[in-house]
Every structure is written in structure tokens, then in C-alpha cells.
PDB file of C-alpha atoms in Angstrom:
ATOM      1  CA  UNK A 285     245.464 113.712 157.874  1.00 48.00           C
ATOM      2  CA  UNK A 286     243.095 113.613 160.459  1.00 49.00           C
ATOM      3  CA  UNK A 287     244.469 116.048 162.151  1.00 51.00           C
ATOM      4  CA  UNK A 288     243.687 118.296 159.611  1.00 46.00           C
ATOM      5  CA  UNK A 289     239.988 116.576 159.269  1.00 45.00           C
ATOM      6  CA  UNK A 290     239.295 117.551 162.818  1.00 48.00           C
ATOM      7  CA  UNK A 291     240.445 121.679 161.758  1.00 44.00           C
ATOM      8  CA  UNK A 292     238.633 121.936 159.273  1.00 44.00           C
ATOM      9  CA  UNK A 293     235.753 120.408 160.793  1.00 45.00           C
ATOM     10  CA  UNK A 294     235.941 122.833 163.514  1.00 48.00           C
ATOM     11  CA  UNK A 295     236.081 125.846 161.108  1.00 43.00           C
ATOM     12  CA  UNK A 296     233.184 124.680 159.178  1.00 43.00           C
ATOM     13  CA  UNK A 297     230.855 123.764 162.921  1.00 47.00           C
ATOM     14  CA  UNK A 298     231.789 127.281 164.007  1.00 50.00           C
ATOM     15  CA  UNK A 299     230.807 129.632 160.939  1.00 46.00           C
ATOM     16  CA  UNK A 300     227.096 130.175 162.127  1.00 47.00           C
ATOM     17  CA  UNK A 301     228.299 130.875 165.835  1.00 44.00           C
ATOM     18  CA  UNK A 302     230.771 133.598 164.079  1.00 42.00           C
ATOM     19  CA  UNK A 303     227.632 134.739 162.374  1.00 45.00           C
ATOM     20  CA  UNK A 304     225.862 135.264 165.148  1.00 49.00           C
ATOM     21  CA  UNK A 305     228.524 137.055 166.604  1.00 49.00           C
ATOM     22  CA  UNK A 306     228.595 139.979 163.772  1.00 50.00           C
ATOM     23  CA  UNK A 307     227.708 143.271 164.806  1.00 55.00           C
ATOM     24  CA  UNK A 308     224.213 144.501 163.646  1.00 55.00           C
ATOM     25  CA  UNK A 309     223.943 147.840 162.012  1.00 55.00           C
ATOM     26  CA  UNK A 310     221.293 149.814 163.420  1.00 57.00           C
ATOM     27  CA  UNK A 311     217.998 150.388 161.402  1.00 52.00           C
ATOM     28  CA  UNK A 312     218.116 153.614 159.857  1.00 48.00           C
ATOM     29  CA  UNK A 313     216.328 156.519 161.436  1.00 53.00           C
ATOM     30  CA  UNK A 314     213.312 158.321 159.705  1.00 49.00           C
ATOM     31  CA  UNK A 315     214.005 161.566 158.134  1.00 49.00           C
ATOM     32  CA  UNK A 316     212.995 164.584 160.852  1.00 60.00           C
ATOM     33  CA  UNK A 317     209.591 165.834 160.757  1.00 64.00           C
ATOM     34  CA  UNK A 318     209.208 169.622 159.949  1.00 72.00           C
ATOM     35  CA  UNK A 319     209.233 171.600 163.242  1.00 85.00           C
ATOM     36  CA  UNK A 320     206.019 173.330 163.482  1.00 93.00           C
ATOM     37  CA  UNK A 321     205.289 176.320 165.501  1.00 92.00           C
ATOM     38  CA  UNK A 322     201.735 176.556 166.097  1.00 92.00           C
ATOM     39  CA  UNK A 323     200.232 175.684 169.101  1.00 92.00           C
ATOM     40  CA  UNK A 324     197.005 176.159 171.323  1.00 92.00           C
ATOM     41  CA  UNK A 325     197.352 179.506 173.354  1.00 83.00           C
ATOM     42  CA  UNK A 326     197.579 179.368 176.698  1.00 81.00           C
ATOM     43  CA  UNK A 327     194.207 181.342 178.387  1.00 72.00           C
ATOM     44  CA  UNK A 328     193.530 181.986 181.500  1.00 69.00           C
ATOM     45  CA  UNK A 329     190.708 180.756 183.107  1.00 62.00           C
ATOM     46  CA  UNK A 330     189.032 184.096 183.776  1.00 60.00           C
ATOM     47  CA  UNK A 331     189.841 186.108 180.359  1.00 60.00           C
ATOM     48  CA  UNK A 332     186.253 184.692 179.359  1.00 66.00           C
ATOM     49  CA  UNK A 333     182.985 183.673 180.051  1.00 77.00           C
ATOM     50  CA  UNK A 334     183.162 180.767 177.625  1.00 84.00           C
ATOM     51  CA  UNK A 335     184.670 178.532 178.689  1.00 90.00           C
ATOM     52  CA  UNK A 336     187.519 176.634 175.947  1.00 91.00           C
ATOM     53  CA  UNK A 337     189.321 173.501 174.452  1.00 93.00           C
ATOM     54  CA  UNK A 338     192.242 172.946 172.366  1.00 94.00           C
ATOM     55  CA  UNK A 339     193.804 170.656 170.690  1.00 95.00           C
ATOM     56  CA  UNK A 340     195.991 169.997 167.911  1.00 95.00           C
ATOM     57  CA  UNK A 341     196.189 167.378 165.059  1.00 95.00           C
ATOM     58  CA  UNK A 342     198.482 166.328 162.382  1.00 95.00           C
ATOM     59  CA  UNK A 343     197.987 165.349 158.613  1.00 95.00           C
ATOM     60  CA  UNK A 344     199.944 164.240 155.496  1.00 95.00           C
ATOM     61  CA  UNK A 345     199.135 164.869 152.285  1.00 95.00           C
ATOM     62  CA  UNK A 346     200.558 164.562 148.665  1.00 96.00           C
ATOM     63  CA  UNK A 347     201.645 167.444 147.103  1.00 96.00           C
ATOM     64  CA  UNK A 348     198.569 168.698 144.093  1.00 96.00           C
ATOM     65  CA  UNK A 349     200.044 168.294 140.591  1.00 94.00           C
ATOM     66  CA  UNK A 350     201.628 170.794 138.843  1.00 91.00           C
ATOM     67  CA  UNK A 351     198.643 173.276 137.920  1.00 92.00           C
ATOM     68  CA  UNK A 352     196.633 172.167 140.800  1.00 97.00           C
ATOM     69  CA  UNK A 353     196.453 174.794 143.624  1.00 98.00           C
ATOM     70  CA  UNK A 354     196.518 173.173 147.275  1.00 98.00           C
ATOM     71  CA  UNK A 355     193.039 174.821 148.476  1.00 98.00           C
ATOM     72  CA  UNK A 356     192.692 175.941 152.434  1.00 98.00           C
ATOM     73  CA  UNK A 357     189.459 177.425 153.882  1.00 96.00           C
ATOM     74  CA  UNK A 358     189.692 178.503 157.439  1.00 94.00           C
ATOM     75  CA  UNK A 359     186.245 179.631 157.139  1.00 83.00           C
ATOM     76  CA  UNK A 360     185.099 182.439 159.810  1.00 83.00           C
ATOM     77  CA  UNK A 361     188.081 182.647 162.669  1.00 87.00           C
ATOM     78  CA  UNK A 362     190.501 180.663 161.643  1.00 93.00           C
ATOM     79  CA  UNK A 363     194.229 181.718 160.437  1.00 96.00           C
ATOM     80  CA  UNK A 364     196.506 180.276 158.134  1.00 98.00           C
ATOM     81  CA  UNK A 365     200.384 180.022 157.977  1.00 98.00           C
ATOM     82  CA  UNK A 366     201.739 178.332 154.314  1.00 98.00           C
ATOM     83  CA  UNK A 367     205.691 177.518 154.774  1.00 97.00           C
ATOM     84  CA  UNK A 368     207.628 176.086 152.358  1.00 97.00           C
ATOM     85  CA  UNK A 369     210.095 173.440 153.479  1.00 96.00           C
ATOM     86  CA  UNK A 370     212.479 170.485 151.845  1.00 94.00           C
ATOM     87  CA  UNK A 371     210.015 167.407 152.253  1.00 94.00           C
ATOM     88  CA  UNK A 372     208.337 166.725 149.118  1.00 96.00           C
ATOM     89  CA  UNK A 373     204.791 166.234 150.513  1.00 96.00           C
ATOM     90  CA  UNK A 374     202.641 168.195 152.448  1.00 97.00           C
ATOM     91  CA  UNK A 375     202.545 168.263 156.108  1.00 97.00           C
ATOM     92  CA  UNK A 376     199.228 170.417 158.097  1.00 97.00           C
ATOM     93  CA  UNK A 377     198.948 171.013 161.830  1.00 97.00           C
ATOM     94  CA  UNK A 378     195.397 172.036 162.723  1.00 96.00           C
ATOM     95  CA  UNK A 379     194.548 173.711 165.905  1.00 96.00           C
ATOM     96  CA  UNK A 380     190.776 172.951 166.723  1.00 95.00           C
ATOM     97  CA  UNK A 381     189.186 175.057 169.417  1.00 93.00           C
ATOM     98  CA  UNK A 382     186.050 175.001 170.775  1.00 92.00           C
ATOM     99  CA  UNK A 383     184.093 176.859 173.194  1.00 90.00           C
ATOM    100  CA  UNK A 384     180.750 176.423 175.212  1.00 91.00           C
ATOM    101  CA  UNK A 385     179.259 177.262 178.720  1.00 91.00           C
ATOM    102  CA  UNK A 386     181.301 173.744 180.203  1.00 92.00           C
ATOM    103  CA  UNK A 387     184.557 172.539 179.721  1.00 91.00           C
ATOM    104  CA  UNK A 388     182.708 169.082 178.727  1.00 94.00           C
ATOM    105  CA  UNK A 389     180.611 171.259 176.335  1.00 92.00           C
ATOM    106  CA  UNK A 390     184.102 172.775 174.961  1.00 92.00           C
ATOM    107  CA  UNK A 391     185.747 169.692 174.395  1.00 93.00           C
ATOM    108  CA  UNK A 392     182.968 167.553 173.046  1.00 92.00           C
ATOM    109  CA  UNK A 393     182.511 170.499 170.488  1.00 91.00           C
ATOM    110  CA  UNK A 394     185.970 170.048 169.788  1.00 92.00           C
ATOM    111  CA  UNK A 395     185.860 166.768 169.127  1.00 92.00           C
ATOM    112  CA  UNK A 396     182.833 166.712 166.343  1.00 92.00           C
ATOM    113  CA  UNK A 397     184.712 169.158 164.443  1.00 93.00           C
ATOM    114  CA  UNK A 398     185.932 166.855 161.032  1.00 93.00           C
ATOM    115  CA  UNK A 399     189.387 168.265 159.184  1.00 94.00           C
ATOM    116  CA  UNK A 400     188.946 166.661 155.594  1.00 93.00           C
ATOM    117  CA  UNK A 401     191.638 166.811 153.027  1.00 94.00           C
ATOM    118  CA  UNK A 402     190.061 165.621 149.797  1.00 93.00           C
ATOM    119  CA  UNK A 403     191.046 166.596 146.258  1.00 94.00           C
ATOM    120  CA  UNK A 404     193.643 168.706 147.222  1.00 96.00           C
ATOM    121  CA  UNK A 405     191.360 171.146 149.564  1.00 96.00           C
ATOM    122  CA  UNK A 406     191.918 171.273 153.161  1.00 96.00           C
ATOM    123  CA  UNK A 407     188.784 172.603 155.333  1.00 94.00           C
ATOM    124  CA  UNK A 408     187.099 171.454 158.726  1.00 93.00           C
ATOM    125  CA  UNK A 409     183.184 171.164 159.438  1.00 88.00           C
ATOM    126  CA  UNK A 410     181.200 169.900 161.889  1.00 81.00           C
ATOM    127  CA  UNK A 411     178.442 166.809 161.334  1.00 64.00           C
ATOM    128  CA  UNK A 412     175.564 169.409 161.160  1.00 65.00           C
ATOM    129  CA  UNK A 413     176.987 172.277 159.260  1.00 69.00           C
ATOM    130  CA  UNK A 414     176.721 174.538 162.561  1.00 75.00           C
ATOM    131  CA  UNK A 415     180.056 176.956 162.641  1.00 76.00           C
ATOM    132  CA  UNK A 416     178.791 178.438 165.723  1.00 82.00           C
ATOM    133  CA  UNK A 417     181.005 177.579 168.911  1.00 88.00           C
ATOM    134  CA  UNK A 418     184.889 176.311 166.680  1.00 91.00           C
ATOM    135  CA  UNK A 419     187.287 177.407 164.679  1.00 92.00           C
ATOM    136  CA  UNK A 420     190.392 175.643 163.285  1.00 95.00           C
ATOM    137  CA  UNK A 421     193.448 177.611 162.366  1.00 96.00           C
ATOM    138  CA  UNK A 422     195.853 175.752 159.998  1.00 97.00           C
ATOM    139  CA  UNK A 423     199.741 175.580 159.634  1.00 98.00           C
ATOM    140  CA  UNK A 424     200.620 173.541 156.513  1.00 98.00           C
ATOM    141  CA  UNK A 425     204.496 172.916 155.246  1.00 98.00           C
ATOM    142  CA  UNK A 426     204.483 172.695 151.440  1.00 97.00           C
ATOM    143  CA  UNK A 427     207.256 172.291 148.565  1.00 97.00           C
ATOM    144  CA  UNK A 428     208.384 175.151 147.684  1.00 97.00           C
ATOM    145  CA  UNK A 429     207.401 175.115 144.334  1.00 97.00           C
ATOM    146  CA  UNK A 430     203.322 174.830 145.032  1.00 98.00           C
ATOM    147  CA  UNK A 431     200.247 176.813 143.739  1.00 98.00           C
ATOM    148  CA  UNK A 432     198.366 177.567 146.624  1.00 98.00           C
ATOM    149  CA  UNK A 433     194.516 178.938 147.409  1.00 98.00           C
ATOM    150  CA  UNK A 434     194.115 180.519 150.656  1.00 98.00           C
ATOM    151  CA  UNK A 435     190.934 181.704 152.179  1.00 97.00           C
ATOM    152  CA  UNK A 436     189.980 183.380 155.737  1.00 96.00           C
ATOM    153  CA  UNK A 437     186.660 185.665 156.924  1.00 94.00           C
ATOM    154  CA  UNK A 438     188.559 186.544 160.614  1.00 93.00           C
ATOM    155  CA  UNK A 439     192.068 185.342 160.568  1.00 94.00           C
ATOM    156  CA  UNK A 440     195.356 186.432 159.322  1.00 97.00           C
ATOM    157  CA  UNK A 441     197.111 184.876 155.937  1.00 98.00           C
ATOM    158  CA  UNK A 442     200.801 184.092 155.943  1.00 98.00           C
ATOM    159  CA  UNK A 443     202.944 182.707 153.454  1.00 98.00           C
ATOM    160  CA  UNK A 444     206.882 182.182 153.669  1.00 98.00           C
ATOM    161  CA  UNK A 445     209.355 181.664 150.970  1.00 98.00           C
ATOM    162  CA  UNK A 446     206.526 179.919 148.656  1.00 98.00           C
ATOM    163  CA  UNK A 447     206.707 180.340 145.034  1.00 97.00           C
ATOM    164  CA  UNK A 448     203.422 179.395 142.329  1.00 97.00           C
ATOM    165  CA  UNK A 449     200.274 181.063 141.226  1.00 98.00           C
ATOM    166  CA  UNK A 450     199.049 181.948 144.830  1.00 98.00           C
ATOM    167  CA  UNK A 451     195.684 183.705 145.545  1.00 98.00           C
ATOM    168  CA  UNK A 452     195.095 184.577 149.283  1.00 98.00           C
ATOM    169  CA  UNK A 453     191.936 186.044 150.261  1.00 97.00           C
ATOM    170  CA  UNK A 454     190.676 187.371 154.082  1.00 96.00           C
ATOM    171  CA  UNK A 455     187.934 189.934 155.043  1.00 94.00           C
ATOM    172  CA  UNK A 456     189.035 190.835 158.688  1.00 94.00           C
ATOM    173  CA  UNK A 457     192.582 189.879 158.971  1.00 95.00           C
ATOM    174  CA  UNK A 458     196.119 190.758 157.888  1.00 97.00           C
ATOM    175  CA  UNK A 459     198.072 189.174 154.901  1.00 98.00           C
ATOM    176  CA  UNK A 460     201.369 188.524 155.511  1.00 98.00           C
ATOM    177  CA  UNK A 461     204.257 187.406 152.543  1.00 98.00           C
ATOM    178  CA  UNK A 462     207.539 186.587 152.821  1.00 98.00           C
ATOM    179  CA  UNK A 463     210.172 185.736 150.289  1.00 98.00           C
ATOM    180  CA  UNK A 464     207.402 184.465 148.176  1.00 98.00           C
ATOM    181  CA  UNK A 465     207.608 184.463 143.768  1.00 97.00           C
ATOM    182  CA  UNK A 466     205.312 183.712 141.040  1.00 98.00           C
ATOM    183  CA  UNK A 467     202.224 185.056 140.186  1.00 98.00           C
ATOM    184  CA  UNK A 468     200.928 186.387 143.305  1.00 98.00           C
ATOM    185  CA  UNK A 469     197.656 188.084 144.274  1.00 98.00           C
ATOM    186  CA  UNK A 470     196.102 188.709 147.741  1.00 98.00           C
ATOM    187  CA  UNK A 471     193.478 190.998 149.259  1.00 97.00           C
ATOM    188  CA  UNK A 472     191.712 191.596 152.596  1.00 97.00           C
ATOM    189  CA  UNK A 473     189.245 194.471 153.649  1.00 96.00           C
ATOM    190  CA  UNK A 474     189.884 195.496 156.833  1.00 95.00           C
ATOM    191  CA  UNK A 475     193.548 194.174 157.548  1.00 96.00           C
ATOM    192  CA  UNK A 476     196.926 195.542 157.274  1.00 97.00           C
ATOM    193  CA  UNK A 477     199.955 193.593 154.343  1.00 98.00           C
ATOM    194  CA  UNK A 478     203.090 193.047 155.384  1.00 98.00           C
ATOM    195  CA  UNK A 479     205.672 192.791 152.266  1.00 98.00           C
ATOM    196  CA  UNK A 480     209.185 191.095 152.558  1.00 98.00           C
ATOM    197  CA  UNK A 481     211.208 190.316 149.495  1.00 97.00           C
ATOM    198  CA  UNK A 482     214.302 188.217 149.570  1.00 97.00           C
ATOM    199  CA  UNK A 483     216.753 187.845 147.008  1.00 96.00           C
ATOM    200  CA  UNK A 484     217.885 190.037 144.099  1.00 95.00           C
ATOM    201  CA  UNK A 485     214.792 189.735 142.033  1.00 97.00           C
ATOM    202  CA  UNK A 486     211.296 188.868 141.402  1.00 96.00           C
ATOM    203  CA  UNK A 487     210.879 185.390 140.108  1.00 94.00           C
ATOM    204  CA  UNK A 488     207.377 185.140 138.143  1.00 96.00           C
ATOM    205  CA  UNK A 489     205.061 187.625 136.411  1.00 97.00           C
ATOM    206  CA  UNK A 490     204.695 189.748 139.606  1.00 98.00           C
ATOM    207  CA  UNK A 491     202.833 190.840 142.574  1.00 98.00           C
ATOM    208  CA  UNK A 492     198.945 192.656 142.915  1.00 98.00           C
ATOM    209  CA  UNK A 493     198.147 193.212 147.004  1.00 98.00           C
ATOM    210  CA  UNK A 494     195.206 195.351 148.193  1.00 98.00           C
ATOM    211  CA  UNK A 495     193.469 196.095 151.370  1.00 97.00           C
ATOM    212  CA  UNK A 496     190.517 198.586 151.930  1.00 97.00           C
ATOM    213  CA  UNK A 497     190.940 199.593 155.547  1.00 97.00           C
ATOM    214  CA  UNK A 498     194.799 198.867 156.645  1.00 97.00           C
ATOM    215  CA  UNK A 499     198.285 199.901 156.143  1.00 98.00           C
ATOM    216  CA  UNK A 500     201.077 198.481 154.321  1.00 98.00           C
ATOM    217  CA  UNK A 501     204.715 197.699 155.388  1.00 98.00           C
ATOM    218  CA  UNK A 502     206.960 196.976 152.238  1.00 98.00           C
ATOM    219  CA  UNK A 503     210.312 195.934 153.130  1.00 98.00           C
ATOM    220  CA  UNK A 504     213.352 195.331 150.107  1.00 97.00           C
ATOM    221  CA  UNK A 505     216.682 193.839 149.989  1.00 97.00           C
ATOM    222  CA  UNK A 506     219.527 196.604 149.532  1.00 96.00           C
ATOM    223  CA  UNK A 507     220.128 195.086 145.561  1.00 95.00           C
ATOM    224  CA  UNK A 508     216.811 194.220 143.862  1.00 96.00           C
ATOM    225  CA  UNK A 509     215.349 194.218 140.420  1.00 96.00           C
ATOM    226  CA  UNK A 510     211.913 195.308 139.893  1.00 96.00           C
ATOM    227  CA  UNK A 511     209.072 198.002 138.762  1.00 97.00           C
ATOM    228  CA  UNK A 512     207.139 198.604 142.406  1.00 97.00           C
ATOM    229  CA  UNK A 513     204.259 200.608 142.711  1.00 98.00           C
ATOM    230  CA  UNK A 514     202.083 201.410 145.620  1.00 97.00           C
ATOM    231  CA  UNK A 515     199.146 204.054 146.243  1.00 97.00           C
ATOM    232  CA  UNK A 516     196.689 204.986 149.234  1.00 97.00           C
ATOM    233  CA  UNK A 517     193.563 207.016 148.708  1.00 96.00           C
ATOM    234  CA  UNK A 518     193.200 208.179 152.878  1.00 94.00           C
ATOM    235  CA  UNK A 519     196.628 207.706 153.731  1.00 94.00           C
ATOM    236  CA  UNK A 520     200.293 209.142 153.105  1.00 96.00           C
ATOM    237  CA  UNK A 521     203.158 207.280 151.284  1.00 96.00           C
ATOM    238  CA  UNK A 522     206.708 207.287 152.605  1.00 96.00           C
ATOM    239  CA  UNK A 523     209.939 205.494 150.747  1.00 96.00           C
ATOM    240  CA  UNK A 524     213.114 205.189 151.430  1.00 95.00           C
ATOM    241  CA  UNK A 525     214.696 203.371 148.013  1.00 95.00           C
ATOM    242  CA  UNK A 526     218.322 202.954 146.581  1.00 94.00           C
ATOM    243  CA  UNK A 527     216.956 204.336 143.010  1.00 93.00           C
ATOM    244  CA  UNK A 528     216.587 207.777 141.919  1.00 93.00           C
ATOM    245  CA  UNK A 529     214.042 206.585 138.942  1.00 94.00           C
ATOM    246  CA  UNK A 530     211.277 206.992 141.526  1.00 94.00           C
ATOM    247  CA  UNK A 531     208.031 209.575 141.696  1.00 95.00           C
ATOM    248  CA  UNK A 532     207.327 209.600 144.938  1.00 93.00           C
ATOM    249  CA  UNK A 533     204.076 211.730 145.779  1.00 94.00           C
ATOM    250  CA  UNK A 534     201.971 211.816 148.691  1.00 94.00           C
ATOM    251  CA  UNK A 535     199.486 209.100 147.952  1.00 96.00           C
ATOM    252  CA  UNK A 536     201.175 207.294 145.393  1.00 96.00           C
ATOM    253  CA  UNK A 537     204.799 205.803 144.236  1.00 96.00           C
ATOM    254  CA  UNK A 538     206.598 204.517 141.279  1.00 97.00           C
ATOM    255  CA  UNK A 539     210.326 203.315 140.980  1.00 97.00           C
ATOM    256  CA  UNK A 540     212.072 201.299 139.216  1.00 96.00           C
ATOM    257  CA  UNK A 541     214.794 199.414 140.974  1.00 96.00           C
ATOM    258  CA  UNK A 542     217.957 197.578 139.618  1.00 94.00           C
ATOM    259  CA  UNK A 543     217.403 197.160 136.105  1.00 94.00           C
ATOM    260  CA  UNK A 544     213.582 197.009 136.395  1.00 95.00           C
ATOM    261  CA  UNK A 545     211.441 193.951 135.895  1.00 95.00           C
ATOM    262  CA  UNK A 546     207.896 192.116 137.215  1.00 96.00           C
ATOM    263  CA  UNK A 547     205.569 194.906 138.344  1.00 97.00           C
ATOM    264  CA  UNK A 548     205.048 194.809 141.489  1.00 98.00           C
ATOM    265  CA  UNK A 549     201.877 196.578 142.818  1.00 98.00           C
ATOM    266  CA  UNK A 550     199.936 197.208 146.831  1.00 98.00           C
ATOM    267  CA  UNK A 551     197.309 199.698 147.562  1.00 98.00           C
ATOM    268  CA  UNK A 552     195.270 200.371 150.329  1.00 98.00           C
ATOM    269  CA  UNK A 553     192.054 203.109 150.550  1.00 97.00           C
ATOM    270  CA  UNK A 554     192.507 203.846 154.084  1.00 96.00           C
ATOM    271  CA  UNK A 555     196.020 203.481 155.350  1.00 97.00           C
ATOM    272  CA  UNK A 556     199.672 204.608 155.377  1.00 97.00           C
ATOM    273  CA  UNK A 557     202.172 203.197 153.269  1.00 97.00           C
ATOM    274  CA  UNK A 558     206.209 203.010 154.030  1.00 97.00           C
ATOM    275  CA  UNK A 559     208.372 200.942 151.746  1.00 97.00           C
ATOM    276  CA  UNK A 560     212.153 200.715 152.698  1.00 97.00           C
ATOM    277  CA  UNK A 561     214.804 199.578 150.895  1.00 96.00           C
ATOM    278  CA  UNK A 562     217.968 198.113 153.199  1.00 95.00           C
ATOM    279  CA  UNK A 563     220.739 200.542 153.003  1.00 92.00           C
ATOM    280  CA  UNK A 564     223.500 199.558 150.075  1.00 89.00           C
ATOM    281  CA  UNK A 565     226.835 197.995 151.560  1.00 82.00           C
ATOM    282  CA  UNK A 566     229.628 200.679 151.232  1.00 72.00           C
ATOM    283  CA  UNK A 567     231.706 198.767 148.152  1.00 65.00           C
ATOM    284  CA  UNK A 568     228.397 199.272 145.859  1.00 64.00           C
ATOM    285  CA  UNK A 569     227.976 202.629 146.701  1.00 57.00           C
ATOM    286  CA  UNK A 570     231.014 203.763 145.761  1.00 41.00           C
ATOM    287  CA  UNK A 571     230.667 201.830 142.333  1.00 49.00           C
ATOM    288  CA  UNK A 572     227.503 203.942 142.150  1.00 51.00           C
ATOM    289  CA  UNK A 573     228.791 207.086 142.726  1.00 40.00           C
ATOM    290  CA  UNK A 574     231.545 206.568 140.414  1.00 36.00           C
ATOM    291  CA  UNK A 575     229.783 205.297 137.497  1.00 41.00           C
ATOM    292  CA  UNK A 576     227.501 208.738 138.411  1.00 40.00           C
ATOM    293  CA  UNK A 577     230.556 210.963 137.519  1.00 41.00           C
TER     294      UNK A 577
END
């Protein structure tokens, strides 16, 4: 009996060392970050005058509710680049440069420069309004599903794979959309568009893309449903397309592709436009041709 006493006794004084002996699982790690991609540009020394600072800062935001456009102002040189990605908030890198007669002057410039976020619109100013001297050029990861509100005076507009009711709006830059859906509208005055669809159809009530002084690349997946229509004043129009319900005329075109759908609409006033249409895989050509005879 007390034998068994001193076992038990033994078992019972050596639980909490036993405890302490347990392996400890390892805290969880965070969920990556999105990968961002822009960055200050490397310059050389003598390209300028001027001389400049960069640097680059990081913000989190909630995503707008549903109806509530996300808002982003470069204002006069900045550029913008809207990706959609799987996080479901929104994530901005802002590149803030400034320039000035000293590298001190440069970066202390720089430095006043403010990036504000507040109700849902994302802009940068400096303490005494000047906008002489900076410029901030934005790259912001949304969810895919967001309404957005872009506007630049001298910098490019890009948006990838974003679907809402988007409005983009630049005066001296290019306007650049990929994969994007919804209700979509953009225009720019002297810039060039760059169109490229993805998937087999337009999601949303369409797509209305103008530019006075620039040309316009349209790019289309081999299979895709839609009405397109594009038309230059200055310029020529050239189309390749998988359709044969097209008018194609010098300054203006109108097909129908697949079984039709969302109208789908760019013009420019002074500029060339070439839409192309990737060439059909072999199997659905031949389904074509025989459901021709």
C-alpha cells in the first residue's frame, strides 16, 4: 500500500514538469501583404537641374460600401494604378516626390506633403495649398468588386481586373484597362487607351472610352460576347475580328461578336484605331465552318 502511495504521488508531483515539457505550436503567421510594384525611379544625378527626393509610404483602408465609389485625385503629375486583389480591404502605396534647387530643399518638400484618406477619398496636399515643387503617384489594391473614381491632370490611369461603376478621368495621360466589368466610363484629352478584355463576356451594362488627341489599342479574347463599336474623326480604323457581322469602314466600326451583348464603345478625334481579336483555336473553327455549310 504504500508502495503504491509513493507512485502515485510521483505521477501526480510530475504532471506540471510534463507540462512544461509539451511542445509549443508556433503562433500563426499573418496573411501575406499584396506585392506591390511601384517604386521611386532611379535618376541620375545629372538628368536635371532640380535636384529630387523619393519616398514611398503605405496605407490601409476599409473598403467604401456598396454604392460608395473609392475616390483618388492625383492632382497635376501624379499617376494611378487600381488592382484588384483577394484581401478584403484596401491597401495604397504612395510615391511622394519632391524637387527643389537642394537635396535638403527636395526632401523637406517631401516631407510636408500630407496623404489623407478620409471618407473614402484618397488625395495628398501640402500645409499651404502650394502644388508647386511634388507630386504623389498612387498604387492602391482593392476588392475586386469596388466602384472606383479616378482622377489625373498629367499622369496615366490604370485599372486591372476591377469590376463596379468606374469613372476615370486624365487630361495629359493615357488610360489603361484591363480585364475590368461593370459600368465603365473613362476619358483623357491628349493620351492614348489601351483596351484588354478577359473572359468570354462583358459583365455589366458596358463600356464608353474617349480620347481627343491619342490612339487606341483594343485587344479581345478569341471567344467573346459583345456589340463593340469604335470611330476616329483624323485617324484610320483597322480590325481583325472572328465575326463576319461587322461594318468595318475607314473611320468607324461595328460588330457584333458571339451572340452580341453590352455595347461596348472608344473613340478618339485624332488617332488610329486597331482592335484585334486572338485567333480562334482550330477545334472551333472547324465547328464554324461546318455549321456555315
Amino acid at each position: 500500500m504504500k508502495h503504491l502511495f509513493t507512485c502515485l504521488l510521483g505521477v501526480v508531483l510530475g504532471l506540471p514538469v510534463a507540462a512544461q515539457k509539451a511542445p509549443v505550436k508556433p503562433a500563426a503567421k499573418p496573411a501575406p501583404g499584396p506585392a506591390f510594384t511601384l517604386a521611386c525611379p532611379v535618376v541620375p544625378a545629372s538628368a536635371s537641374l532640380q535636384k529630387q527626393h523619393c519616398e514611398t509610404r503605405t496605407l490601409t483602408l476599409p473598403a467604401p460600401p456598396a454604392g460608395t465609389p473609392l475616390t483618388v485625385d492625383a492632382r497635376l503629375h501624379g499617376s494611378i494604378l487600381v488592382r484588384a486583389w483577394s484581401g478584403p480591404d484596401v491597401r495604397v502605396r504612395a510615391v511622394v516626390t519632391g524637387r527643389a534647387a537642394t537635396p535638403a530643399a527636395a526632401k523637406a518638400l517631401a516631407a510636408a506633403v500630407r496623404v489623407s484618406s478620409q471618407n473614402n477619398v484618397l488625395q495628398a496636399a501640402r500645409a499651404n495649398e502650394s502644388l508647386d515643387g511634388w507630386e504623389v503617384s498612387y498604387e492602391v489594391l482593392v476588392p475586386t468588386q469596388t466602384d472606383l473614381l479616378l482622377r489625373s491632370t498629367n499622369g496615366s490611369i490604370s485599372v486591372e481586373n476591377v469590376r463596379g461603376t468606374l469613372r476615370c478621368e486624365s487630361t495629359n495621360g493615357s488610360l489603361a484597362l484591363t480585364g475590368v466589368g461593370g459600368d465603365v466610363r473613362g476619358k483623357t484629352t491628349a493620351g492614348s487607351l489601351t483596351l484588354t478584355l478577359t473572359g468570354s463576356a462583358w459583365q455589366g451594362p458596358g463600356l464608353d472610352v474617349s480620347t481627343v488627341n491619342g490612339s487606341i489599342a483594343w485587344q479581345l479574347p478569341a471567344v467573346y460576347a459583345a456589340t463593340i463599336m469604335a470611330r476616329t474623326v483624323q485617324g484610320r480604323v483597322q480590325a481583325e475580328l472572328n465575326t463576319k457581322r461587322k461594318s468595318v469602314l475607314p473611320h468607324n466600326l461595328v460588330a457584333t461578336l458571339g451572340k452580341g451583348g453590352a455595347q461596348l464603345r472608344a473613340t478618339t478625334v485624332n488617332g488610329s484605331v486597331t482592335v484585334k481579336q486572338e485567333a480562334l483555336p482550330l477545334d472551333v473553327q472547324l465547328t464554324e465552318e461546318e455549321g456555315s455549310k
